[in-house]
Short mmCIF file of C-alpha atoms in Angstrom, two decimals:
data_model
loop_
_atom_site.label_atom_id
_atom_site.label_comp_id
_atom_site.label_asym_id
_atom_site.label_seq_id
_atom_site.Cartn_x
_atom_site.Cartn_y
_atom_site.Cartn_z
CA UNK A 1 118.02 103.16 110.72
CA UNK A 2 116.27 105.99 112.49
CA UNK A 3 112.77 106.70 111.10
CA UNK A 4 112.81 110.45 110.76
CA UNK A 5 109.84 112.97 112.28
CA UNK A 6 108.74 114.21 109.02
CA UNK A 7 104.91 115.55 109.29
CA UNK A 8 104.06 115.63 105.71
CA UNK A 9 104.99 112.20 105.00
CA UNK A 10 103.31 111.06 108.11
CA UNK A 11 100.32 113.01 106.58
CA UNK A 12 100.82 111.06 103.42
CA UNK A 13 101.15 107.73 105.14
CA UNK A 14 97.96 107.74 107.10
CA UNK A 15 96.12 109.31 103.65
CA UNK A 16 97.09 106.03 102.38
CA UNK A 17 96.84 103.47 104.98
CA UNK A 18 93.87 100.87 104.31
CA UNK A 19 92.40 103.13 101.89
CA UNK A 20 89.34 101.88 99.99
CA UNK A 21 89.16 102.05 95.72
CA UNK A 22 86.44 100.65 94.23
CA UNK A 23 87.38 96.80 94.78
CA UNK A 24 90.41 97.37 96.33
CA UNK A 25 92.14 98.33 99.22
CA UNK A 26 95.41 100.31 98.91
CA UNK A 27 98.25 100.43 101.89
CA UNK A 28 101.14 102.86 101.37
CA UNK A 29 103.63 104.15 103.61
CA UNK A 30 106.22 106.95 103.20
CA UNK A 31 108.75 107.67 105.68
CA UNK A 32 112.18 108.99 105.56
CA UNK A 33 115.33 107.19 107.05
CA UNK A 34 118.70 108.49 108.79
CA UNK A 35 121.26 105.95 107.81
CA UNK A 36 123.24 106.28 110.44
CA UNK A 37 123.40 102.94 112.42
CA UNK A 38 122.82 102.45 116.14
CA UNK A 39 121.68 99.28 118.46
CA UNK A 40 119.97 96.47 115.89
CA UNK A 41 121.47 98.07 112.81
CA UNK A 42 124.71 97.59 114.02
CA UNK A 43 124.16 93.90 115.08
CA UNK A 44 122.81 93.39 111.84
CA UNK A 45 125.74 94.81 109.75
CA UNK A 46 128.27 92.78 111.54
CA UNK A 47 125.93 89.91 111.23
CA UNK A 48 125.92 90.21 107.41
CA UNK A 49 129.41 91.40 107.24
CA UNK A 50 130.54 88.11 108.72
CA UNK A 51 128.12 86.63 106.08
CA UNK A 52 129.68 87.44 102.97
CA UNK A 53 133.06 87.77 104.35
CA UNK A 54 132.79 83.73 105.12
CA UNK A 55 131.26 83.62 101.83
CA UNK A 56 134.25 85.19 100.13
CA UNK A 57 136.71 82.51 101.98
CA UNK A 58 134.74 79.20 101.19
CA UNK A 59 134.05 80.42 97.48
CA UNK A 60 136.60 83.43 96.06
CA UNK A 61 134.96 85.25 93.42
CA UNK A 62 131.19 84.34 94.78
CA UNK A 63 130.91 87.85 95.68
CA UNK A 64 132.07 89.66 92.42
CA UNK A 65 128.95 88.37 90.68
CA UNK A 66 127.46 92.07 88.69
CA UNK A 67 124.28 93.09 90.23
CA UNK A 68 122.13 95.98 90.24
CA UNK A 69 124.03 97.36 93.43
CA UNK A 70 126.77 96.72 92.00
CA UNK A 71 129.99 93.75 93.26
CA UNK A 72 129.21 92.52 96.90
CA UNK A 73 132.79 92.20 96.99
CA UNK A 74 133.22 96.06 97.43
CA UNK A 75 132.39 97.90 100.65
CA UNK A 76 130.16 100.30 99.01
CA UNK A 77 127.85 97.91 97.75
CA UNK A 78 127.85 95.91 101.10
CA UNK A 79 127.27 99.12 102.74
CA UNK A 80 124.16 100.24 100.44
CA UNK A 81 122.47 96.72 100.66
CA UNK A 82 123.03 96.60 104.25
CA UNK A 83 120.75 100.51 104.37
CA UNK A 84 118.19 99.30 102.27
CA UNK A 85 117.53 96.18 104.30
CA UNK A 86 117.38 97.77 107.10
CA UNK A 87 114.56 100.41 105.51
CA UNK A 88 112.76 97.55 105.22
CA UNK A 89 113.32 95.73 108.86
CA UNK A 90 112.99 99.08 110.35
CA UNK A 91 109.42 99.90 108.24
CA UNK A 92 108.01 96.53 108.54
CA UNK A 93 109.49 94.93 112.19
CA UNK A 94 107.28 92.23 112.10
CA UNK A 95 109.17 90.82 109.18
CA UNK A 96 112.98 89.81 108.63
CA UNK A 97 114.56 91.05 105.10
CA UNK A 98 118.47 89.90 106.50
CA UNK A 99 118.43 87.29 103.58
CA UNK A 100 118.33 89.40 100.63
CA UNK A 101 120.06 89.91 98.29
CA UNK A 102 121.58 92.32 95.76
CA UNK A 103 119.78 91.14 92.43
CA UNK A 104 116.18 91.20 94.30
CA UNK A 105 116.92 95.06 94.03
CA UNK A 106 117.00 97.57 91.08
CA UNK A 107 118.70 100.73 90.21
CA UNK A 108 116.11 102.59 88.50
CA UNK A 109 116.83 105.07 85.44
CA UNK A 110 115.43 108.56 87.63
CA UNK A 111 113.05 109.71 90.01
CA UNK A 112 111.65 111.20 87.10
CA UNK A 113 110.52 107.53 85.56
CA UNK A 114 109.59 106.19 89.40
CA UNK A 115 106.84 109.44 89.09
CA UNK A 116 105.54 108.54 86.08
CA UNK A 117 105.50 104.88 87.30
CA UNK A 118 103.83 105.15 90.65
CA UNK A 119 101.37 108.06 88.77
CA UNK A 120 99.98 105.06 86.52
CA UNK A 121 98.94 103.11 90.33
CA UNK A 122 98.09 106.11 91.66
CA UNK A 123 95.98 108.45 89.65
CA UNK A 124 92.76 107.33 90.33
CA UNK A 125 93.06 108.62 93.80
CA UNK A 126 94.52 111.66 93.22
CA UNK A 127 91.26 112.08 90.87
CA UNK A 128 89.20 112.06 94.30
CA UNK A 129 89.47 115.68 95.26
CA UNK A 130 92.63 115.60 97.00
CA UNK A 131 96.47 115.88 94.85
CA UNK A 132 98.15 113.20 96.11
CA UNK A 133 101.23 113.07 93.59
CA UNK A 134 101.80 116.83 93.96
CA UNK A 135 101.39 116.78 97.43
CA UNK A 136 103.97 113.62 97.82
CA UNK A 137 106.71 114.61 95.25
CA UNK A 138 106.84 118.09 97.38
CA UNK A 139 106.91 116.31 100.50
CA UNK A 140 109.81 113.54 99.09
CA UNK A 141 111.56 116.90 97.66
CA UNK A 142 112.07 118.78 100.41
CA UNK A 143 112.71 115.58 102.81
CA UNK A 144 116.20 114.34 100.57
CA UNK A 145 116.22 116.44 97.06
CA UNK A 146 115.46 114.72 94.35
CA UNK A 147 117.78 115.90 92.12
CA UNK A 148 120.30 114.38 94.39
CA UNK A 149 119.33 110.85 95.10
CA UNK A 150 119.56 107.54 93.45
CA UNK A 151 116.67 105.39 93.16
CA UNK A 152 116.19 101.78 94.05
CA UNK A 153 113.79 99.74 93.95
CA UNK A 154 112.74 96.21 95.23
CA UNK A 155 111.64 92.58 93.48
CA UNK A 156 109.02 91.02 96.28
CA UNK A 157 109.84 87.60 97.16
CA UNK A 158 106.54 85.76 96.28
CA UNK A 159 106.77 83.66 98.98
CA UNK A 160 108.23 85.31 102.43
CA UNK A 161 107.24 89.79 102.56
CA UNK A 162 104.35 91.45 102.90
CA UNK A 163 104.13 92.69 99.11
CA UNK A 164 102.90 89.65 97.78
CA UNK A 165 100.21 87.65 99.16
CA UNK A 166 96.94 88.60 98.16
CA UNK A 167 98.56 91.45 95.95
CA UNK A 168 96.99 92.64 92.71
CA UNK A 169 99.92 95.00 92.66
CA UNK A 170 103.07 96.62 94.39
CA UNK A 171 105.98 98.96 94.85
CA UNK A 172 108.96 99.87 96.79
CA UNK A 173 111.37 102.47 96.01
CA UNK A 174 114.31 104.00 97.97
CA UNK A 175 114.99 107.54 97.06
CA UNK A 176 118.63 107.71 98.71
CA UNK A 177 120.60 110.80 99.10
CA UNK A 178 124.42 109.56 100.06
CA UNK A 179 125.05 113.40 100.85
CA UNK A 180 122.33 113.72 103.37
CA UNK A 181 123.10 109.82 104.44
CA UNK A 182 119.09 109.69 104.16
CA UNK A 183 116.76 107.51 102.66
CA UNK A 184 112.96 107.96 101.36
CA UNK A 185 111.05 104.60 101.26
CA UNK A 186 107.96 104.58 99.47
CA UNK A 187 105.73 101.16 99.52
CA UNK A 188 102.60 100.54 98.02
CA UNK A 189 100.65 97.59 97.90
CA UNK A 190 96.90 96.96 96.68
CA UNK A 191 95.04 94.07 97.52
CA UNK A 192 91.01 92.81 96.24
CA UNK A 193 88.65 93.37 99.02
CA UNK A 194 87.20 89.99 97.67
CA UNK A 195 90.45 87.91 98.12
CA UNK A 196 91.18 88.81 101.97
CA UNK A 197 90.76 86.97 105.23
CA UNK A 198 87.23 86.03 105.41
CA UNK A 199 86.85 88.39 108.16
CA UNK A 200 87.20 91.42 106.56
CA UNK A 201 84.20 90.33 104.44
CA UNK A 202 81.66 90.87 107.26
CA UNK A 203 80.37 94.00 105.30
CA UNK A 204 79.23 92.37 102.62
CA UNK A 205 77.49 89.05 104.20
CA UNK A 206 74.55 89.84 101.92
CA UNK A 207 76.30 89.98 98.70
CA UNK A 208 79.08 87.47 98.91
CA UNK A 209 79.76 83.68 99.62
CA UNK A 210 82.47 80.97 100.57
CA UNK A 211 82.88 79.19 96.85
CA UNK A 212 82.31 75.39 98.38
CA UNK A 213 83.72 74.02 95.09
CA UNK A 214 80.28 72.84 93.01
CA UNK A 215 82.22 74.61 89.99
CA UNK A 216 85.65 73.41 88.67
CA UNK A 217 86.14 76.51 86.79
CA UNK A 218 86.78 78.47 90.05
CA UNK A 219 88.91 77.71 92.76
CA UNK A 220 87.39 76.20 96.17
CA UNK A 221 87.68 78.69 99.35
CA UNK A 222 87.44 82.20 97.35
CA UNK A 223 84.47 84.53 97.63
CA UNK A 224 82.05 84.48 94.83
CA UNK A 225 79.24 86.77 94.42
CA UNK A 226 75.89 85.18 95.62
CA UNK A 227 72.65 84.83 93.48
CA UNK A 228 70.88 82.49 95.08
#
């Protein structure tokens, strides 16, 4: 996948990288994708390709299981699993998303709901002086048309991506226009400043302490508010 030169959405990205609210700390990204393959992506869709073909041989009718992309038997699907993986290798490099699969994704009803969803996360900053959802909407518009796209979106792995740890909440949506051959990703993930690495806590020495576990009720290790 080929991240796109889009300078709105870069625009929108840094607007929402390691930005502070209140107690927490949202990180967003939006960036638009060509799916046409070169280098990696090719590897990779061989790679899988051999995958589920040997999965096919050793167990016929594994692959015809229903799932939100549809049969893994057929091409298409393949094909569309294959593009949103590689979104998410391309977006996040330091992380490998080869071993998903087709139910940890969604087909969502419109981009119409995915507003109205990501507006319930979102509104509070938009309420700080600056339009965020009418200034990202545009910017997704005019990048792969809306009205043209279907919408995915993906189910974090609690264990192995970076959606989860930490996470009060998250999103990921692929706006995908098959015309174009172009994908909009859109992440969002929002973590409590008081449940990070104890590093990022050196702003608040003065308020906050390591819980040493003299209460059972709370958990040993997590930062507590001090009143001694």
């Amino acid at each position: 996948m080929k991240l796109l030169e889009n300078n709105r959405l870069s625009a929108l990205t840094a607007f929402l990288t390691e930005r502070s609210l209140g107690d927490r700390v949202i990180d967003g990204r939006v960036e638009a994708f060509s799916c046409k393959r070169a280098g990696d992506d090719k590897k990779l869709s061989k790679q899988l390709e051999k995958q589920y073909a040997d999965e096919l041989t050793s167990s016929p009718g594994s692959l015809d299981t229903t799932s939100p992309l549809g049969v893994l038997s057929a091409s298409s699907t393949r094909r569309l699993l294959i593009d949103l993986i590689s979104t998410m290798n391309a977006s996040f490099p330091d992380h490998d998303f080869s071993a998903l699969r087709p139910e940890q994704f969604c087909r969502e009803a419109s981009a119409d709901f995915v507003a109205r969803s990501c507006t319930r996360y979102l509104s509070e900053i938009s309420d700080q002086g600056f339009d965020l959802l009418q200034e990202l909407w545009a910017a997704v518009e005019e990048a792969v048309s809306l009205k043209d796209c279907e919408v995915f979106s993906y189910v974090p792995d609690l264990d192995s991506d970076p959606f989860s740890e930490g996470a009060l909440w998250s999103f990921n949506y692929f706006f995908f226009n098959k015309t174009l051959k172009r994908i909009v990703y859109f992440s969002c993930v929002a973590r409590s400043k008081y449940s990070a690495d104890p590093k990022s806590f050196e702003e608040y020495d003065d308020d906050y302490r390591i819980y040493e576990g003299d209460d059972d009720r709370l958990p040993a290790g997590d930062w507590v508010m001090d009143t001694e």
